[in-house]
mmCIF file of C-alpha atoms and ligand atoms in Angstrom:
data_model
loop_
_atom_site.group_PDB
_atom_site.id
_atom_site.type_symbol
_atom_site.label_atom_id
_atom_site.label_comp_id
_atom_site.label_asym_id
_atom_site.label_seq_id
_atom_site.Cartn_x
_atom_site.Cartn_y
_atom_site.Cartn_z
ATOM 1 C CA UNK A 1 -10.677 18.210 18.438
ATOM 2 C CA UNK A 2 -9.270 19.304 15.108
ATOM 3 C CA UNK A 3 -11.024 17.805 12.077
ATOM 4 C CA UNK A 4 -8.387 16.693 9.581
ATOM 5 C CA UNK A 5 -9.614 17.960 6.185
ATOM 6 C CA UNK A 6 -8.046 15.262 4.001
ATOM 7 C CA UNK A 7 -4.692 15.385 2.293
ATOM 8 C CA UNK A 8 -5.544 17.756 -0.560
ATOM 9 C CA UNK A 9 -6.489 20.547 1.843
ATOM 10 C CA UNK A 10 -3.673 19.673 4.242
ATOM 11 C CA UNK A 11 -0.963 19.756 1.568
ATOM 12 C CA UNK A 12 -2.635 21.972 -1.051
ATOM 13 C CA UNK A 13 0.523 23.986 -1.741
ATOM 14 C CA UNK A 14 2.413 20.814 -2.666
ATOM 15 C CA UNK A 15 -0.213 19.425 -5.039
ATOM 16 C CA UNK A 16 -1.334 20.296 -8.596
ATOM 17 C CA UNK A 17 -4.767 21.592 -7.607
ATOM 18 C CA UNK A 18 -6.338 25.021 -8.003
ATOM 19 C CA UNK A 19 -9.333 26.859 -6.569
ATOM 20 C CA UNK A 20 -11.330 25.354 -9.459
ATOM 21 C CA UNK A 21 -10.556 21.745 -8.542
ATOM 22 C CA UNK A 22 -13.561 20.049 -6.917
ATOM 23 C CA UNK A 23 -12.065 18.227 -3.937
ATOM 24 C CA UNK A 24 -13.458 14.692 -3.734
ATOM 25 C CA UNK A 25 -12.304 13.470 -0.342
ATOM 26 C CA UNK A 26 -13.068 10.952 2.381
ATOM 27 C CA UNK A 27 -10.629 12.793 4.660
ATOM 28 C CA UNK A 28 -7.898 10.298 3.855
ATOM 29 C CA UNK A 29 -4.336 10.632 5.142
ATOM 30 C CA UNK A 30 -3.074 11.553 8.610
ATOM 31 C CA UNK A 31 -2.468 7.880 9.307
ATOM 32 C CA UNK A 32 -0.466 7.029 12.418
ATOM 33 C CA UNK A 33 3.259 6.384 12.545
ATOM 34 C CA UNK A 34 3.325 3.683 15.211
ATOM 35 C CA UNK A 35 6.454 2.639 17.141
ATOM 36 C CA UNK A 36 6.966 -1.135 17.022
ATOM 37 C CA UNK A 37 9.347 -1.901 19.916
ATOM 38 C CA UNK A 38 9.312 -5.686 19.592
ATOM 39 C CA UNK A 39 10.460 -5.383 15.991
ATOM 40 C CA UNK A 40 13.141 -2.872 17.018
ATOM 41 C CA UNK A 41 14.292 -5.275 19.703
ATOM 42 C CA UNK A 42 14.724 -8.031 17.129
ATOM 43 C CA UNK A 43 16.873 -5.746 15.001
ATOM 44 C CA UNK A 44 18.892 -4.595 18.036
ATOM 45 C CA UNK A 45 21.735 -2.050 17.740
ATOM 46 C CA UNK A 46 19.603 0.717 19.262
ATOM 47 C CA UNK A 47 17.541 0.939 16.098
ATOM 48 C CA UNK A 48 14.158 2.701 16.206
ATOM 49 C CA UNK A 49 11.400 1.190 14.083
ATOM 50 C CA UNK A 50 7.994 2.614 13.160
ATOM 51 C CA UNK A 51 5.221 1.452 10.886
ATOM 52 C CA UNK A 52 3.290 3.890 8.720
ATOM 53 C CA UNK A 53 -0.108 2.255 9.062
ATOM 54 C CA UNK A 54 -1.785 3.312 5.832
ATOM 55 C CA UNK A 55 -4.321 0.523 6.246
ATOM 56 C CA UNK A 56 -6.217 3.051 8.368
ATOM 57 C CA UNK A 57 -7.262 5.088 5.354
ATOM 58 C CA UNK A 58 -11.012 5.242 4.568
ATOM 59 C CA UNK A 59 -11.067 2.236 2.227
ATOM 60 C CA UNK A 60 -8.283 0.497 4.135
ATOM 61 C CA UNK A 61 -5.241 1.123 1.953
ATOM 62 C CA UNK A 62 -2.767 3.754 0.747
ATOM 63 C CA UNK A 63 -4.626 3.886 -2.569
ATOM 64 C CA UNK A 64 -6.980 6.477 -1.082
ATOM 65 C CA UNK A 65 -4.143 9.009 -1.129
ATOM 66 C CA UNK A 66 -3.764 8.659 -4.865
ATOM 67 C CA UNK A 67 -7.443 8.286 -5.556
ATOM 68 C CA UNK A 68 -8.558 11.548 -3.909
ATOM 69 C CA UNK A 69 -6.247 13.333 -6.349
ATOM 70 C CA UNK A 70 -7.017 11.235 -9.440
ATOM 71 C CA UNK A 71 -10.777 11.456 -8.954
ATOM 72 C CA UNK A 72 -10.758 15.163 -8.095
ATOM 73 C CA UNK A 73 -8.764 15.930 -11.240
ATOM 74 C CA UNK A 74 -10.994 13.642 -13.342
ATOM 75 C CA UNK A 75 -14.018 15.503 -12.003
ATOM 76 C CA UNK A 76 -12.365 18.826 -12.769
ATOM 77 C CA UNK A 77 -11.841 17.641 -16.358
ATOM 78 C CA UNK A 78 -15.530 16.769 -16.654
ATOM 79 C CA UNK A 79 -15.051 13.045 -16.859
ATOM 80 C CA UNK A 80 -18.019 10.806 -16.072
ATOM 81 C CA UNK A 81 -16.426 7.383 -15.747
ATOM 82 C CA UNK A 82 -13.118 5.959 -14.573
ATOM 83 C CA UNK A 83 -11.426 2.629 -15.186
ATOM 84 C CA UNK A 84 -8.615 0.674 -13.539
ATOM 85 C CA UNK A 85 -6.985 -2.734 -13.370
ATOM 86 C CA UNK A 86 -6.449 -3.954 -9.860
ATOM 87 C CA UNK A 87 -5.305 -6.671 -7.516
ATOM 88 C CA UNK A 88 -8.061 -5.322 -5.260
ATOM 89 C CA UNK A 89 -7.125 -2.195 -3.354
ATOM 90 C CA UNK A 90 -7.084 0.190 -6.284
ATOM 91 C CA UNK A 91 -10.511 -1.077 -7.308
ATOM 92 C CA UNK A 92 -11.912 -0.487 -3.816
ATOM 93 C CA UNK A 93 -10.537 3.051 -3.683
ATOM 94 C CA UNK A 94 -11.543 3.876 -7.266
ATOM 95 C CA UNK A 95 -15.065 2.624 -6.629
ATOM 96 C CA UNK A 96 -15.504 4.613 -3.419
ATOM 97 C CA UNK A 97 -14.078 7.907 -4.666
ATOM 98 C CA UNK A 98 -15.789 7.662 -8.061
ATOM 99 C CA UNK A 99 -19.157 7.239 -6.378
ATOM 100 C CA UNK A 100 -18.466 10.099 -4.013
ATOM 101 C CA UNK A 101 -17.704 12.209 -7.064
ATOM 102 C CA UNK A 102 -20.844 11.043 -8.879
ATOM 103 C CA UNK A 103 -19.002 9.005 -11.493
ATOM 104 C CA UNK A 104 -19.167 5.451 -12.757
ATOM 105 C CA UNK A 105 -16.237 3.133 -12.196
ATOM 106 C CA UNK A 106 -15.165 0.066 -14.150
ATOM 107 C CA UNK A 107 -12.654 -2.253 -12.535
ATOM 108 C CA UNK A 108 -10.818 -5.172 -14.136
ATOM 109 C CA UNK A 109 -9.566 -7.802 -11.742
ATOM 110 C CA UNK A 110 -7.798 -11.157 -12.110
ATOM 111 C CA UNK A 111 -10.601 -13.651 -11.575
ATOM 112 C CA UNK A 112 -10.052 -15.630 -8.383
ATOM 113 C CA UNK A 113 -7.015 -13.679 -7.170
ATOM 114 C CA UNK A 114 -8.560 -10.768 -5.307
ATOM 115 C CA UNK A 115 -8.946 -11.002 -1.527
ATOM 116 C CA UNK A 116 -12.525 -11.216 -0.250
ATOM 117 C CA UNK A 117 -12.595 -7.903 1.596
ATOM 118 C CA UNK A 118 -11.477 -5.997 -1.493
ATOM 119 C CA UNK A 119 -13.987 -7.682 -3.743
ATOM 120 C CA UNK A 120 -16.718 -6.924 -1.214
ATOM 121 C CA UNK A 121 -15.709 -3.263 -1.264
ATOM 122 C CA UNK A 122 -15.731 -2.912 -5.048
ATOM 123 C CA UNK A 123 -19.191 -4.476 -5.175
ATOM 124 C CA UNK A 124 -20.759 -2.514 -2.322
ATOM 125 C CA UNK A 125 -19.296 0.805 -3.507
ATOM 126 C CA UNK A 126 -21.060 0.183 -6.812
ATOM 127 C CA UNK A 127 -18.214 -0.471 -9.209
ATOM 128 C CA UNK A 128 -18.866 -2.384 -12.389
ATOM 129 C CA UNK A 129 -16.570 -5.337 -11.823
ATOM 130 C CA UNK A 130 -15.057 -7.234 -14.754
ATOM 131 C CA UNK A 131 -13.150 -10.331 -13.664
ATOM 132 C CA UNK A 132 -10.866 -11.592 -16.431
ATOM 133 C CA UNK A 133 -9.247 -14.979 -16.971
ATOM 134 C CA UNK A 134 -5.815 -13.428 -16.798
ATOM 135 C CA UNK A 135 -3.491 -11.730 -14.340
ATOM 136 C CA UNK A 136 -3.099 -8.095 -13.289
ATOM 137 C CA UNK A 137 -0.556 -7.330 -16.001
ATOM 138 C CA UNK A 138 -2.997 -8.406 -18.712
ATOM 139 C CA UNK A 139 -5.802 -6.411 -17.086
ATOM 140 C CA UNK A 140 -3.600 -3.315 -17.067
ATOM 141 C CA UNK A 141 -2.860 -3.700 -20.787
ATOM 142 C CA UNK A 142 -6.583 -3.863 -21.487
ATOM 143 C CA UNK A 143 -7.575 -0.834 -19.410
ATOM 144 C CA UNK A 144 -4.784 1.289 -20.876
ATOM 145 C CA UNK A 145 -6.125 0.557 -24.333
ATOM 146 C CA UNK A 146 -9.712 1.054 -23.223
ATOM 147 C CA UNK A 147 -8.901 4.493 -21.833
ATOM 148 C CA UNK A 148 -7.443 5.488 -25.200
ATOM 149 C CA UNK A 149 -10.462 4.318 -27.176
ATOM 150 C CA UNK A 150 -13.407 5.072 -24.918
ATOM 151 C CA UNK A 151 -14.571 7.969 -22.732
ATOM 152 C CA UNK A 152 -13.154 6.612 -19.478
ATOM 153 C CA UNK A 153 -10.298 8.053 -17.424
ATOM 154 C CA UNK A 154 -7.547 5.683 -16.318
ATOM 155 C CA UNK A 155 -6.885 5.828 -12.568
ATOM 156 C CA UNK A 156 -4.021 3.345 -12.290
ATOM 157 C CA UNK A 157 -0.661 4.717 -11.216
ATOM 158 C CA UNK A 158 0.178 5.680 -14.808
ATOM 159 C CA UNK A 159 -2.177 8.563 -14.001
ATOM 160 C CA UNK A 160 0.299 11.156 -12.639
ATOM 161 C CA UNK A 161 -2.187 12.516 -10.098
ATOM 162 C CA UNK A 162 -2.142 9.172 -8.297
ATOM 163 C CA UNK A 163 1.529 9.496 -7.399
ATOM 164 C CA UNK A 164 1.044 13.145 -6.480
ATOM 165 C CA UNK A 165 -1.487 12.137 -3.853
ATOM 166 C CA UNK A 166 0.562 9.215 -2.615
ATOM 167 C CA UNK A 167 3.690 11.336 -2.067
ATOM 168 C CA UNK A 168 1.927 12.952 0.914
ATOM 169 C CA UNK A 169 2.660 9.854 2.997
ATOM 170 C CA UNK A 170 6.337 10.862 2.917
ATOM 171 C CA UNK A 171 5.364 14.384 4.055
ATOM 172 C CA UNK A 172 3.442 12.941 6.980
ATOM 173 C CA UNK A 173 6.396 10.808 8.062
ATOM 174 C CA UNK A 174 8.726 13.816 8.039
ATOM 175 C CA UNK A 175 6.103 15.895 9.865
ATOM 176 C CA UNK A 176 5.759 13.190 12.535
ATOM 177 C CA UNK A 177 9.463 12.450 13.065
ATOM 178 C CA UNK A 178 10.831 15.914 12.338
ATOM 179 C CA UNK A 179 13.195 14.277 9.843
ATOM 180 C CA UNK A 180 13.214 11.451 7.303
ATOM 181 C CA UNK A 181 14.067 7.894 8.376
ATOM 182 C CA UNK A 182 17.388 6.305 7.439
ATOM 183 C CA UNK A 183 15.581 3.385 5.820
ATOM 184 C CA UNK A 184 12.149 3.308 4.222
ATOM 185 C CA UNK A 185 11.020 -0.307 3.792
ATOM 186 C CA UNK A 186 8.169 -0.720 1.334
ATOM 187 C CA UNK A 187 6.465 -3.528 -0.594
ATOM 188 C CA UNK A 188 6.536 -3.221 -4.381
ATOM 189 C CA UNK A 189 3.994 -4.405 -6.918
ATOM 190 C CA UNK A 190 3.465 -2.026 -9.800
ATOM 191 C CA UNK A 191 6.094 0.166 -8.085
ATOM 192 C CA UNK A 192 4.024 3.345 -7.976
ATOM 193 C CA UNK A 193 4.195 3.778 -4.241
ATOM 194 C CA UNK A 194 7.980 3.603 -3.912
ATOM 195 C CA UNK A 195 8.147 6.170 -6.712
ATOM 196 C CA UNK A 196 5.664 8.424 -4.930
ATOM 197 C CA UNK A 197 7.459 8.218 -1.574
ATOM 198 C CA UNK A 198 10.784 9.088 -3.156
ATOM 199 C CA UNK A 199 9.197 12.073 -4.901
ATOM 200 C CA UNK A 200 7.670 13.151 -1.591
ATOM 201 C CA UNK A 201 10.889 12.934 0.417
ATOM 202 C CA UNK A 202 12.790 14.839 -2.252
ATOM 203 C CA UNK A 203 10.208 17.592 -2.712
ATOM 204 C CA UNK A 204 9.842 18.119 1.021
ATOM 205 C CA UNK A 205 13.588 18.364 1.383
ATOM 206 C CA UNK A 206 13.815 20.931 -1.392
ATOM 207 C CA UNK A 207 11.026 22.906 0.257
ATOM 208 C CA UNK A 208 11.157 24.070 3.836
ATOM 209 C CA UNK A 209 12.617 20.936 5.335
ATOM 210 C CA UNK A 210 16.284 20.279 5.508
ATOM 211 C CA UNK A 211 16.238 16.595 6.295
ATOM 212 C CA UNK A 212 18.502 13.920 4.865
ATOM 213 C CA UNK A 213 16.961 11.450 2.416
ATOM 214 C CA UNK A 214 16.198 7.820 3.251
ATOM 215 C CA UNK A 215 17.503 4.731 1.516
ATOM 216 C CA UNK A 216 14.561 3.291 -0.403
ATOM 217 C CA UNK A 217 14.402 -0.420 0.407
ATOM 218 C CA UNK A 218 11.856 -2.137 -1.853
ATOM 219 C CA UNK A 219 10.644 -5.691 -1.264
ATOM 220 C CA UNK A 220 8.856 -8.144 -3.531
ATOM 221 C CA UNK A 221 7.496 -11.636 -2.996
ATOM 222 C CA UNK A 222 9.830 -14.350 -4.337
ATOM 223 C CA UNK A 223 7.268 -15.695 -6.799
ATOM 224 C CA UNK A 224 6.645 -12.234 -8.126
ATOM 225 C CA UNK A 225 9.938 -10.373 -8.101
ATOM 226 C CA UNK A 226 10.551 -8.807 -11.542
ATOM 227 C CA UNK A 227 12.318 -5.769 -10.071
ATOM 228 C CA UNK A 228 14.654 -7.802 -7.896
ATOM 229 C CA UNK A 229 15.746 -9.909 -10.859
ATOM 230 C CA UNK A 230 15.448 -7.173 -13.481
ATOM 231 C CA UNK A 231 13.100 -9.241 -15.597
ATOM 232 C CA UNK A 232 9.411 -9.809 -16.258
ATOM 233 C CA UNK A 233 7.522 -12.690 -14.674
ATOM 234 C CA UNK A 234 4.884 -14.301 -16.894
ATOM 235 C CA UNK A 235 3.039 -16.158 -14.162
ATOM 236 C CA UNK A 236 3.608 -14.274 -10.911
ATOM 237 C CA UNK A 237 2.526 -16.091 -7.801
ATOM 238 C CA UNK A 238 2.424 -15.252 -4.096
ATOM 239 C CA UNK A 239 0.122 -15.447 -1.106
ATOM 240 C CA UNK A 240 0.337 -11.640 -1.097
ATOM 241 C CA UNK A 241 -2.108 -11.228 -3.983
ATOM 242 C CA UNK A 242 -1.897 -7.417 -3.794
ATOM 243 C CA UNK A 243 1.639 -7.577 -5.202
ATOM 244 C CA UNK A 244 1.103 -10.448 -7.621
ATOM 245 C CA UNK A 245 2.485 -8.432 -10.545
ATOM 246 C CA UNK A 246 4.981 -9.597 -13.155
ATOM 247 C CA UNK A 247 5.618 -6.485 -15.217
ATOM 248 C CA UNK A 248 5.559 -3.316 -13.090
ATOM 249 C CA UNK A 249 4.528 -0.282 -15.075
ATOM 250 C CA UNK A 250 6.631 2.102 -12.931
ATOM 251 C CA UNK A 251 9.766 -0.008 -13.292
ATOM 252 C CA UNK A 252 12.064 2.741 -14.571
ATOM 253 C CA UNK A 253 11.007 5.260 -11.925
ATOM 254 C CA UNK A 254 11.435 2.717 -9.143
ATOM 255 C CA UNK A 255 14.935 1.866 -10.344
ATOM 256 C CA UNK A 256 15.770 5.590 -10.408
ATOM 257 C CA UNK A 257 14.507 5.920 -6.830
ATOM 258 C CA UNK A 258 16.616 2.984 -5.727
ATOM 259 C CA UNK A 259 19.756 4.223 -7.443
ATOM 260 C CA UNK A 260 19.391 7.853 -6.400
ATOM 261 C CA UNK A 261 18.739 6.901 -2.766
ATOM 262 C CA UNK A 262 21.466 4.278 -2.539
ATOM 263 C CA UNK A 263 18.644 1.859 -1.838
ATOM 264 C CA UNK A 264 18.131 -1.784 -2.735
ATOM 265 C CA UNK A 265 15.509 -4.279 -3.886
ATOM 266 C CA UNK A 266 15.207 -7.697 -2.279
ATOM 267 C CA UNK A 267 12.817 -10.613 -2.334
ATOM 268 C CA UNK A 268 11.045 -12.179 0.626
ATOM 269 C CA UNK A 269 9.441 -15.612 0.529
ATOM 270 C CA UNK A 270 5.777 -16.213 1.272
ATOM 271 C CA UNK A 271 6.842 -17.980 4.473
ATOM 272 C CA UNK A 272 8.836 -14.915 5.555
ATOM 273 C CA UNK A 273 5.861 -12.689 4.726
ATOM 274 C CA UNK A 274 3.548 -14.797 6.879
ATOM 275 C CA UNK A 275 6.033 -14.836 9.767
ATOM 276 C CA UNK A 276 6.183 -11.019 9.722
ATOM 277 C CA UNK A 277 2.369 -10.810 9.320
ATOM 278 C CA UNK A 278 1.862 -12.951 12.410
ATOM 279 C CA UNK A 279 4.593 -11.124 14.348
ATOM 280 C CA UNK A 280 2.938 -7.749 13.700
ATOM 281 C CA UNK A 281 -0.443 -9.042 14.852
ATOM 282 C CA UNK A 282 0.655 -11.099 17.863
ATOM 283 C CA UNK A 283 3.479 -8.948 19.195
ATOM 284 C CA UNK A 284 2.364 -5.458 18.235
ATOM 285 C CA UNK A 285 -1.410 -5.725 17.830
ATOM 286 C CA UNK A 286 -1.216 -4.446 14.253
ATOM 287 C CA UNK A 287 -3.155 -6.341 11.609
ATOM 288 C CA UNK A 288 -2.045 -5.621 8.054
ATOM 289 C CA UNK A 289 -2.548 -7.521 4.844
ATOM 290 C CA UNK A 290 0.138 -9.985 3.694
ATOM 291 C CA UNK A 291 1.563 -7.706 0.974
ATOM 292 C CA UNK A 292 2.144 -5.015 3.585
ATOM 293 C CA UNK A 293 4.004 -7.412 5.857
ATOM 294 C CA UNK A 294 6.587 -7.800 3.086
ATOM 295 C CA UNK A 295 8.138 -4.525 4.320
ATOM 296 C CA UNK A 296 8.691 -5.939 7.808
ATOM 297 C CA UNK A 297 9.736 -9.336 6.445
ATOM 298 C CA UNK A 298 12.330 -7.478 4.388
ATOM 299 C CA UNK A 299 13.611 -5.561 7.398
ATOM 300 C CA UNK A 300 13.992 -8.798 9.364
ATOM 301 C CA UNK A 301 15.803 -10.403 6.461
ATOM 302 C CA UNK A 302 18.248 -7.540 5.942
ATOM 303 C CA UNK A 303 18.671 -6.624 9.605
ATOM 304 C CA UNK A 304 22.443 -7.075 9.589
ATOM 305 C CA UNK A 305 22.725 -4.183 7.140
ATOM 306 C CA UNK A 306 20.786 -1.691 9.289
ATOM 307 C CA UNK A 307 23.236 0.828 10.787
ATOM 308 C CA UNK A 308 23.360 1.113 14.580
ATOM 309 C CA UNK A 309 21.023 3.758 15.930
ATOM 310 C CA UNK A 310 19.155 4.094 12.633
ATOM 311 C CA UNK A 311 15.508 5.087 12.314
ATOM 312 C CA UNK A 312 13.510 2.735 10.101
ATOM 313 C CA UNK A 313 9.968 3.156 8.796
ATOM 314 C CA UNK A 314 8.119 0.167 7.325
ATOM 315 C CA UNK A 315 5.093 1.034 5.220
ATOM 316 C CA UNK A 316 1.989 -1.024 6.009
ATOM 317 C CA UNK A 317 0.059 -0.384 2.844
ATOM 318 C CA UNK A 318 -3.217 -2.176 3.594
ATOM 319 C CA UNK A 319 -5.494 -3.298 6.416
ATOM 320 C CA UNK A 320 -5.526 -6.928 7.527
ATOM 321 C CA UNK A 321 -9.316 -7.074 7.221
ATOM 322 C CA UNK A 322 -8.883 -6.899 3.462
ATOM 323 C CA UNK A 323 -7.867 -10.561 3.407
ATOM 324 C CA UNK A 324 -9.666 -12.461 6.165
ATOM 325 C CA UNK A 325 -8.976 -15.854 4.542
ATOM 326 C CA UNK A 326 -5.249 -15.341 4.926
ATOM 327 C CA UNK A 327 -5.629 -14.643 8.657
ATOM 328 C CA UNK A 328 -7.956 -17.582 9.213
ATOM 329 C CA UNK A 329 -5.605 -19.944 7.398
ATOM 330 C CA UNK A 330 -2.364 -18.661 8.937
ATOM 331 C CA UNK A 331 -2.555 -18.298 12.699
ATOM 332 C CA UNK A 332 -1.521 -20.147 15.814
ATOM 333 C CA UNK A 333 -4.624 -19.202 17.752
ATOM 334 C CA UNK A 334 -6.336 -21.456 20.255
ATOM 335 C CA UNK A 335 -9.712 -21.792 18.543
ATOM 336 C CA UNK A 336 -11.954 -24.226 20.418
ATOM 337 C CA UNK A 337 -15.169 -25.077 18.631
ATOM 338 C CA UNK A 338 -18.338 -27.037 19.253
ATOM 339 C CA UNK A 339 -18.199 -26.585 23.042
ATOM 340 C CA UNK A 340 -21.046 -27.424 25.379
ATOM 341 C CA UNK A 341 -22.678 -24.166 26.494
ATOM 342 C CA UNK A 342 -21.884 -24.367 30.230
ATOM 343 C CA UNK A 343 -19.373 -22.778 32.603
ATOM 344 C CA UNK A 344 -17.646 -26.038 33.516
ATOM 345 C CA UNK A 345 -16.800 -26.789 29.905
ATOM 346 C CA UNK A 346 -15.671 -23.227 29.265
ATOM 347 C CA UNK A 347 -13.536 -23.044 32.434
ATOM 348 C CA UNK A 348 -12.075 -26.444 31.728
ATOM 349 C CA UNK A 349 -11.144 -25.430 28.207
ATOM 350 C CA UNK A 350 -9.554 -22.271 29.614
ATOM 351 C CA UNK A 351 -7.408 -24.442 31.834
ATOM 352 C CA UNK A 352 -8.903 -23.368 35.184
HETATM 353 N N1 F0G B 401 0.578 -3.134 -0.870
HETATM 354 C C1 F0G B 401 -0.726 -3.259 -1.159
HETATM 355 C C2 F0G B 401 -1.659 -3.602 -0.050
HETATM 356 C C3 F0G B 401 -1.196 -3.043 -2.472
HETATM 357 O O1 F0G B 401 -2.492 -3.159 -2.731
HETATM 358 C C4 F0G B 401 -0.258 -2.747 -3.488
HETATM 359 C C5 F0G B 401 -0.684 -2.553 -4.865
HETATM 360 C C6 F0G B 401 1.085 -2.626 -3.122
HETATM 361 C C7 F0G B 401 1.466 -2.831 -1.812
HETATM 362 C C8 F0G B 401 2.136 -2.291 -4.111
HETATM 363 O O2 F0G B 401 2.062 -0.953 -4.464
HETATM 364 O O3 F0G B 401 1.846 -1.221 -6.909
HETATM 365 O O4 F0G B 401 2.461 0.969 -5.892
HETATM 366 O O5 F0G B 401 4.069 -0.926 -5.888
HETATM 367 N N2 F0G B 401 -1.853 -2.756 -5.264
HETATM 368 C C9 F0G B 401 -2.374 -2.459 -6.600
HETATM 369 C C10 F0G B 401 -3.873 -2.652 -6.639
HETATM 370 C C11 F0G B 401 -1.650 -3.111 -7.686
HETATM 371 O O6 F0G B 401 -4.430 -2.923 -7.721
HETATM 372 O O7 F0G B 401 -4.518 -2.507 -5.616
HETATM 373 P P1 F0G B 401 2.647 -0.489 -5.867
#
């Protein structure tokens, strides 16, 4: 069986690396594009729907794509420590790749608003975790200033290498389908990923591939929708803590991507996110984190606008195991506890 070398080796010609760049990789990328027939059936009109399950990356989110590039380039530049602000996934990826590259990592997180799995990752990968009494937007302000004043390299998506790595997800979709989808549905927080996908689809088209470009459909949670309403949100709030961001740093680039692609931004409520989250798990066997389900929630919400026969890809940015509390608190499972340990009781409970 072929051993996938990681996205830098796989797409070297498309990335700003040279023979001198030390490649720090966990063999990220090559995530599956999975057909989701029960979602397609709900949309109807002969539409084909796939999910790009980026929760299967080594640390469980799409951030690994950006981090292999950011950390490799930081290493190439001789840097010894990196810093980021994070709602959780960036911190997990930064911590893992920094350690693999022999560097320290400092991560600022909003105290109390990072899902358990992500916090566990940052700690076990050996990050130095600084939880602030403030939200992500405040943490990002602080780390940007810190990176100017101190010898630490910023690995948030303001670091251009992050988006370079993340654009490879678009390449993989085109490689898998043979063309680009008509719609690309994607959750937005700091809006780096939608920017990276758009860059990827465009660059691949201008290279060897002659595919059409997708409409970029970006979705935000209602309590945290600065791009939908063209504003900033002082106190963003949503069950999807990954995208609990009120002042996206890549705002202008995301708006360009939307306008150039004839795309659109819409909000989805927390209830709609949870419905899509449960649908993906129960009907398709795919467990993503709540922020990721915003892409499917958005597709459900805007289904009347999907053209007949279209191909749609929803990006599932993170693994469901990142946020076990959300799953435990939002399911319709039959969970029978405190049973007597005998067959009669068990069979009875099973309804036999
Ligand atoms: N989905 C997940 C699971 C995320 O973790 C994030 C962002 C997004 C979507 C939104 O991506 O910011 O590029 O628009 N997480 C960042 C973090 C903010 O710190 O992990 P975006």
